[in-house]
XYZ file of C-alpha atoms in Angstrom:
362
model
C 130.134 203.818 56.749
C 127.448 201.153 57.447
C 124.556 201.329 54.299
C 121.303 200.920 55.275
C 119.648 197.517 54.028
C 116.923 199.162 52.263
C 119.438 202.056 50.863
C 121.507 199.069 49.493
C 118.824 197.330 47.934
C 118.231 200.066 45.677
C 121.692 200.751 45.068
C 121.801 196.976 43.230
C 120.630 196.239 40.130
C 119.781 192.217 39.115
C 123.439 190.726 39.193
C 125.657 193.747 41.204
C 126.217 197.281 40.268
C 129.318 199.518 39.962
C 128.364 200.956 43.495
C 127.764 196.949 45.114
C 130.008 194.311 44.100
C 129.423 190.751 43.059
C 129.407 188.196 46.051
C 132.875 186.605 44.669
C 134.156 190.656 44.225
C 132.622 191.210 47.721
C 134.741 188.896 49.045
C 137.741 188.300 46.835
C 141.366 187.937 49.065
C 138.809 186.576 51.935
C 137.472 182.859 50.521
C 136.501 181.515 47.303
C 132.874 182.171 47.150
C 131.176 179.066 44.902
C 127.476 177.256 44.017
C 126.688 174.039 43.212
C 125.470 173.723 39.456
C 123.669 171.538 37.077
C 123.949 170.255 33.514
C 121.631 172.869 32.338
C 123.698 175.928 33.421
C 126.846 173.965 32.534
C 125.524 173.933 28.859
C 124.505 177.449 29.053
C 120.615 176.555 27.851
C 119.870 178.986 31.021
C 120.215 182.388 29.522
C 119.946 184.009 32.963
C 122.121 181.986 34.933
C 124.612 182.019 32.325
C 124.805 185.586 32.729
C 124.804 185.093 36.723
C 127.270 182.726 37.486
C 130.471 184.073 36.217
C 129.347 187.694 37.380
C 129.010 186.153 40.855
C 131.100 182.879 41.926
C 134.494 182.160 41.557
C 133.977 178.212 42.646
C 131.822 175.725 41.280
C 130.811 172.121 42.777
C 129.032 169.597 40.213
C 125.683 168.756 41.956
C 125.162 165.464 40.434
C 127.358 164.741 37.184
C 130.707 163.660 38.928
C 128.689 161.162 41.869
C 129.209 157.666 40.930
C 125.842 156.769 38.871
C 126.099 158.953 36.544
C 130.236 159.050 35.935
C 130.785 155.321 36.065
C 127.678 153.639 35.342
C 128.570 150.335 34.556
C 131.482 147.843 35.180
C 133.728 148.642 32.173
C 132.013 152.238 30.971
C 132.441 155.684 32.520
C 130.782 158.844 31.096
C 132.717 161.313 30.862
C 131.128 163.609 28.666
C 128.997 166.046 31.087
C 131.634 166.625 33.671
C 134.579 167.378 30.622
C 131.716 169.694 29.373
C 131.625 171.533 32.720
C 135.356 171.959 33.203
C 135.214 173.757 30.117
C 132.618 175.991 31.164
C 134.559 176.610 34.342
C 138.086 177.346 32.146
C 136.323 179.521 29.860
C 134.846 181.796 32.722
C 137.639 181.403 34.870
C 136.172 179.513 38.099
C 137.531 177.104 39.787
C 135.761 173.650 40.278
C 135.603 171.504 43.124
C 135.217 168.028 42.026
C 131.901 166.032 44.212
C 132.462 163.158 44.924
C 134.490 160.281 44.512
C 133.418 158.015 47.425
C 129.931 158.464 48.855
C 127.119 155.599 50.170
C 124.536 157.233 47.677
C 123.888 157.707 43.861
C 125.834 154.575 43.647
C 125.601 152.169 39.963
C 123.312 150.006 40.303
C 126.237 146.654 39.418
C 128.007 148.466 42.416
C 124.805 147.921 44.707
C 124.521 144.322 43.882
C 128.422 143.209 44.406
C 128.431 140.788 47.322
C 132.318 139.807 47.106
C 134.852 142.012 48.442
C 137.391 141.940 46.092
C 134.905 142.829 43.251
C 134.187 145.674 45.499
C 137.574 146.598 46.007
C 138.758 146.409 42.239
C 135.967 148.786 41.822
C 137.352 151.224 44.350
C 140.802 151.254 43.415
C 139.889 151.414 39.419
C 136.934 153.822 40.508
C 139.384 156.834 42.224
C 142.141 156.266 40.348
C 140.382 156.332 36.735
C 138.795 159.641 37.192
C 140.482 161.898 39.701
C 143.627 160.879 37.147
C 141.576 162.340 34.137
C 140.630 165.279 35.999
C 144.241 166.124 37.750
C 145.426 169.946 36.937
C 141.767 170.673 35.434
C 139.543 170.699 39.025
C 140.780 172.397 41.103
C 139.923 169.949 44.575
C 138.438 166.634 44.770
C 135.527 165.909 47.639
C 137.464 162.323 48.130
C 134.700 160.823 50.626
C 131.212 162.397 51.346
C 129.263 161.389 54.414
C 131.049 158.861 56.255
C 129.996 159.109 59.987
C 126.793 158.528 61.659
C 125.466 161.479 63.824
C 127.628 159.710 66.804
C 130.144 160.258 65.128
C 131.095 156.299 64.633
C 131.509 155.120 60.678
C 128.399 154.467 58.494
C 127.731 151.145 57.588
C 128.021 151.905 54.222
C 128.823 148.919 51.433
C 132.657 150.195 51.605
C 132.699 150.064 55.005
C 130.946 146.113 54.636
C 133.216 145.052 52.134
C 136.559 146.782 52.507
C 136.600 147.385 56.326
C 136.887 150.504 58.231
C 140.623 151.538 56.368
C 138.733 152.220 53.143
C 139.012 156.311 53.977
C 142.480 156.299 54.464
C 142.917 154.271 51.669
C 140.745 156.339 49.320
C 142.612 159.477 49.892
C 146.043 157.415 49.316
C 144.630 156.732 46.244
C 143.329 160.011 45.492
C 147.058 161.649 46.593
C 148.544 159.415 43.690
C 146.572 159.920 41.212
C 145.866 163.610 41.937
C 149.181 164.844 42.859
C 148.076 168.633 41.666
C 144.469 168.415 43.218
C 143.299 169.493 46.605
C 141.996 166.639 48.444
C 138.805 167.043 50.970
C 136.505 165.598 53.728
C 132.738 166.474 53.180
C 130.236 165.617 55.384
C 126.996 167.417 57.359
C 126.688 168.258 61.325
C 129.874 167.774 61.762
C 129.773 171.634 63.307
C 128.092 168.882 65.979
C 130.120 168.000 69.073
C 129.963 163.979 68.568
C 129.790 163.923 64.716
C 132.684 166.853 65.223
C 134.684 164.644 67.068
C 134.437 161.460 64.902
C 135.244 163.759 62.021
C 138.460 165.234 63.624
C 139.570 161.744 64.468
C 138.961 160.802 60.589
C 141.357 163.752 59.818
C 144.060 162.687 62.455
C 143.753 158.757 61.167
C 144.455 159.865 57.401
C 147.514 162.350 58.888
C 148.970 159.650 60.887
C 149.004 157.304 58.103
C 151.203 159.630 55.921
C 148.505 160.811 53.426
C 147.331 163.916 52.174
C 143.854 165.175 53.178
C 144.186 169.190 52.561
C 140.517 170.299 53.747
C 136.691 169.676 55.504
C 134.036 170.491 54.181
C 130.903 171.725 56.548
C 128.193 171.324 54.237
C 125.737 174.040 56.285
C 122.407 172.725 55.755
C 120.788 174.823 58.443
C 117.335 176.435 59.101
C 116.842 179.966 58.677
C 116.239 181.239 62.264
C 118.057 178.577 64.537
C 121.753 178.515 62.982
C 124.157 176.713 65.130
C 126.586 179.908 65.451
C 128.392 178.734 68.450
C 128.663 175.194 67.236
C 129.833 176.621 64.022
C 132.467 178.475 65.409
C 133.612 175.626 67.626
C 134.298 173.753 64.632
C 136.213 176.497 62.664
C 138.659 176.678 65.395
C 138.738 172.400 66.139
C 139.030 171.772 62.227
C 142.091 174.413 61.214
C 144.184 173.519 64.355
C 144.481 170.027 62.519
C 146.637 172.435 59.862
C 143.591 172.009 57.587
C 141.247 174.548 55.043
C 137.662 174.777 56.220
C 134.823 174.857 54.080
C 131.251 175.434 54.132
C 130.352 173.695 51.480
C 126.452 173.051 50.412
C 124.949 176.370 52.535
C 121.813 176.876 52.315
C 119.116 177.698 54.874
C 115.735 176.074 55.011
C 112.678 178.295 56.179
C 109.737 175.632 56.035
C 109.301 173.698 59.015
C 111.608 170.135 59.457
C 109.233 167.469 60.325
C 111.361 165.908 62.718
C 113.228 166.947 65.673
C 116.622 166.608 64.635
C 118.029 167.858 61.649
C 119.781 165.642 59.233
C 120.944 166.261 55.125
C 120.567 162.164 54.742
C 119.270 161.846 50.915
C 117.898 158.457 51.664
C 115.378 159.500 54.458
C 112.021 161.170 53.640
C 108.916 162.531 55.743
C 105.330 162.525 54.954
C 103.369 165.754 53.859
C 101.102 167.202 56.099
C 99.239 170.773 56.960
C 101.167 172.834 57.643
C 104.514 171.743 56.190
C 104.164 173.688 53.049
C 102.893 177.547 54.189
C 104.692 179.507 51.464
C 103.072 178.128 47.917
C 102.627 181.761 47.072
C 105.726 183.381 48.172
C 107.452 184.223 51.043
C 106.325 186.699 53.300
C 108.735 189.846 54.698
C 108.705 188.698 58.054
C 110.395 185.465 56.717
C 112.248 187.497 53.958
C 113.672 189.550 57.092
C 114.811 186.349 59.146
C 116.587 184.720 56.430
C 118.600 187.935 55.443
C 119.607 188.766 59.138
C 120.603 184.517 59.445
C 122.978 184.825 56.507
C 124.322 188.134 57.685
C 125.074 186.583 60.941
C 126.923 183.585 59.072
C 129.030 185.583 57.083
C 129.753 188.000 59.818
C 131.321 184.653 61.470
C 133.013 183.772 58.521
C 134.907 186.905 58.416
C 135.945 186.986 62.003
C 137.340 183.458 60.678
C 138.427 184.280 56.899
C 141.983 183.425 57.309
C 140.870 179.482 58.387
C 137.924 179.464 55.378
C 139.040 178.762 51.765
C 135.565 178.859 50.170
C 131.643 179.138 50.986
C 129.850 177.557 48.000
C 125.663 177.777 47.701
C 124.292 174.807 47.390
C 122.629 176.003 44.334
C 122.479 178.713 41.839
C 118.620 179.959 42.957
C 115.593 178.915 45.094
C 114.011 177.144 42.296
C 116.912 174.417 41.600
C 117.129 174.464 45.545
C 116.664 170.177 46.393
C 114.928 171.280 49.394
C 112.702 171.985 47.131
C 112.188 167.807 47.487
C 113.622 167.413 50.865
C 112.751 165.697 53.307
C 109.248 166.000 51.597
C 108.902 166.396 47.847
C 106.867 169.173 46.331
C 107.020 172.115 48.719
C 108.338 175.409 47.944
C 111.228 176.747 49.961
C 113.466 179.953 49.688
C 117.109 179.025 51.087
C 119.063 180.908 48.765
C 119.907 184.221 47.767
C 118.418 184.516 44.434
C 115.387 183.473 43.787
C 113.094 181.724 41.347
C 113.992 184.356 38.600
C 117.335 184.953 39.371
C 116.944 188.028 41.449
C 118.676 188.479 44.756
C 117.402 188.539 47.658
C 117.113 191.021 51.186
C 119.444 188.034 51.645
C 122.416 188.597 49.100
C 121.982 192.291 50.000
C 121.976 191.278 54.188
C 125.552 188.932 53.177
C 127.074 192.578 50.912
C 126.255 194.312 53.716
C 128.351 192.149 56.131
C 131.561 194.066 54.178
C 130.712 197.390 55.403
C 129.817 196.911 59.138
């Protein structure tokens, strides 16, 4: 029997109810259903969230304490201490963590960023992936190897590993992750690439890593989209293109923007920003029901895809726990308010998290 949105809403209380499950309940034996987390929820200072996030994720993705700068910031140190800190969150609640990242063009150490000789670079690399996805073998559960290689064409970024160890460094990067990760899923990350020419570059990335005889188990569609205008068809597309490659799909960072983009393309790239003006910040004082209404029926469409797809998706993580640690919060232009996920400021879900219960009981 289909529930009525409004009928289901007061069926919940803050975190789930006997009558509604948890999102990870929800949709346990479908995917993994995860959120990207910070050192403050890790260390449990968060009284709400820590009673949130083992009631409703099963996944977890490090938003910042495993990217280069902050786990390896200088030549002979690495810092180890917040990421062991959130594995041991994750064992004692039982949730598995995917690792993020090991290679990626941004949030790089700042001695990294002012190497001009290759093999300096390269030592780096090789001591850089094998150091730390060794430490964390049989304790993650999957590694994001490489994060945002291609340009929006589809070709590889001219990124300092791409300068300085030529365009073999991906391959290489997941041969090194294989070995020193032998019981750790290894995976592709990257945004648009539910887009037909990043899509394509992406899917020759995945055969070039196969062909050479190394492991790459998964992508990862990070699903930075705009509440409103998802790319359902593209999405799809890509579901189908990706897991005939014999590989897991992902939807990694999801969350859905509904303040206006400033451009006219849509990109996740940290290093570009746009300038405030009127009109790009309309929701200061909350968000209205019209746009409450959009966003829930957007995510119930999503999900509703996902299912027809569950046996190709291992996991949909959140790219955050609630609207206030949202960095769209910042992005493209810093200060605004925005809504993408489905809790909100105070922990409370959303018409949204009810709209993505609901898509269990068509």
């Amino acid at each position: 029997m289909r529930i009525a949105l409004p009928a289901l809403i007061v069926l919940v209380s803050l975190h789930g109810s006997a009558q509604t499950p948890a999102l990870k309940e929800a949709f346990r034996g479908d995917f993994l259903i995860g959120a990207a987390i910070n050192t403050r929820q890790t260390e449990e200072k968060d009284t709400a969230a820590a009673r949130l996030i083992p009631r409703q994720f099963d996944a977890l993705t490090p938003e910042n304490i495993m990217k280069a700068e902050i786990m390896h910031p200088a030549w002979d140190r690495y810092n180890f201490d917040p990421a062991d800190k959130l594995v041991a969150y994750a064992q004692r609640n039982h949730i598995k963590v995917n690792a993020h990242n090991l290679i990626w063009h941004s949030q790089l150490p700042t001695f990294l960023r002012r190497m001009q000789d290759a093999d300096s670079v390269r030592a780096y690399f090789v001591n850089h992936i094998t150091t730390i996805a060794s430490r964390y073998d049989g304790q993650v559960y999957s590694w994001d190897v490489v994060n945002e290689a291609l340009n929006e064409d589809g070709t590889l970024r001219n990124s300092i590993f791409l300068k300085k160890l030529g365009p073999d460094y991906i391959v290489e990067a997941f041969r090194l992750a294989q070995k020193a990760a032998p019981h750790t899923r290894l995976y592709y990350n990257d945004y648009n690439i539910e887009q037909p020419k990043k899509r394509a570059g992406a899917i020759a990335l995945i055969k070039k890593i196969q062909a050479a005889g190394v492991r790459i188990d998964g992508v990862g569609i990070q699903g930075h989209w705009k509440s409103g205008n998802v790319p359902l068809a593209a999405i799809e597309a890509s579901i189908l293109e990706f897991s005939a490659l014999g590989v897991e799909v992902m939807f990694t960072e999801l969350d859905l923007s509904v303040l206006p983009n400033p451009w006219d393309h849509n990109t996740a790239d940290v290093g570009q920003v746009a300038a405030n003006r009127a009109g790009m910040n309309p929701y200061t004082n909350g968000l209205p029901d019209s746009a409450q209404d959009l966003l829930a029926s957007s995510y119930a469409d999503l999900f509703r895809l996902f299912l027809r797809h569950k046996g190709k998706i291992s996991r949909i993580t959140f790219w955050g726990i609630d609207d206030g640690m949202s960095w769209l919060n910042d992005f493209p232009i810093r200060g605004r308010t925005n809504y993408p996920l489905p809790f909100d400021r105070n922990y409370q879900p959303k018409k949204a998290y009810f709209a993505i219960i609901a898509t269990k009981n068509p």
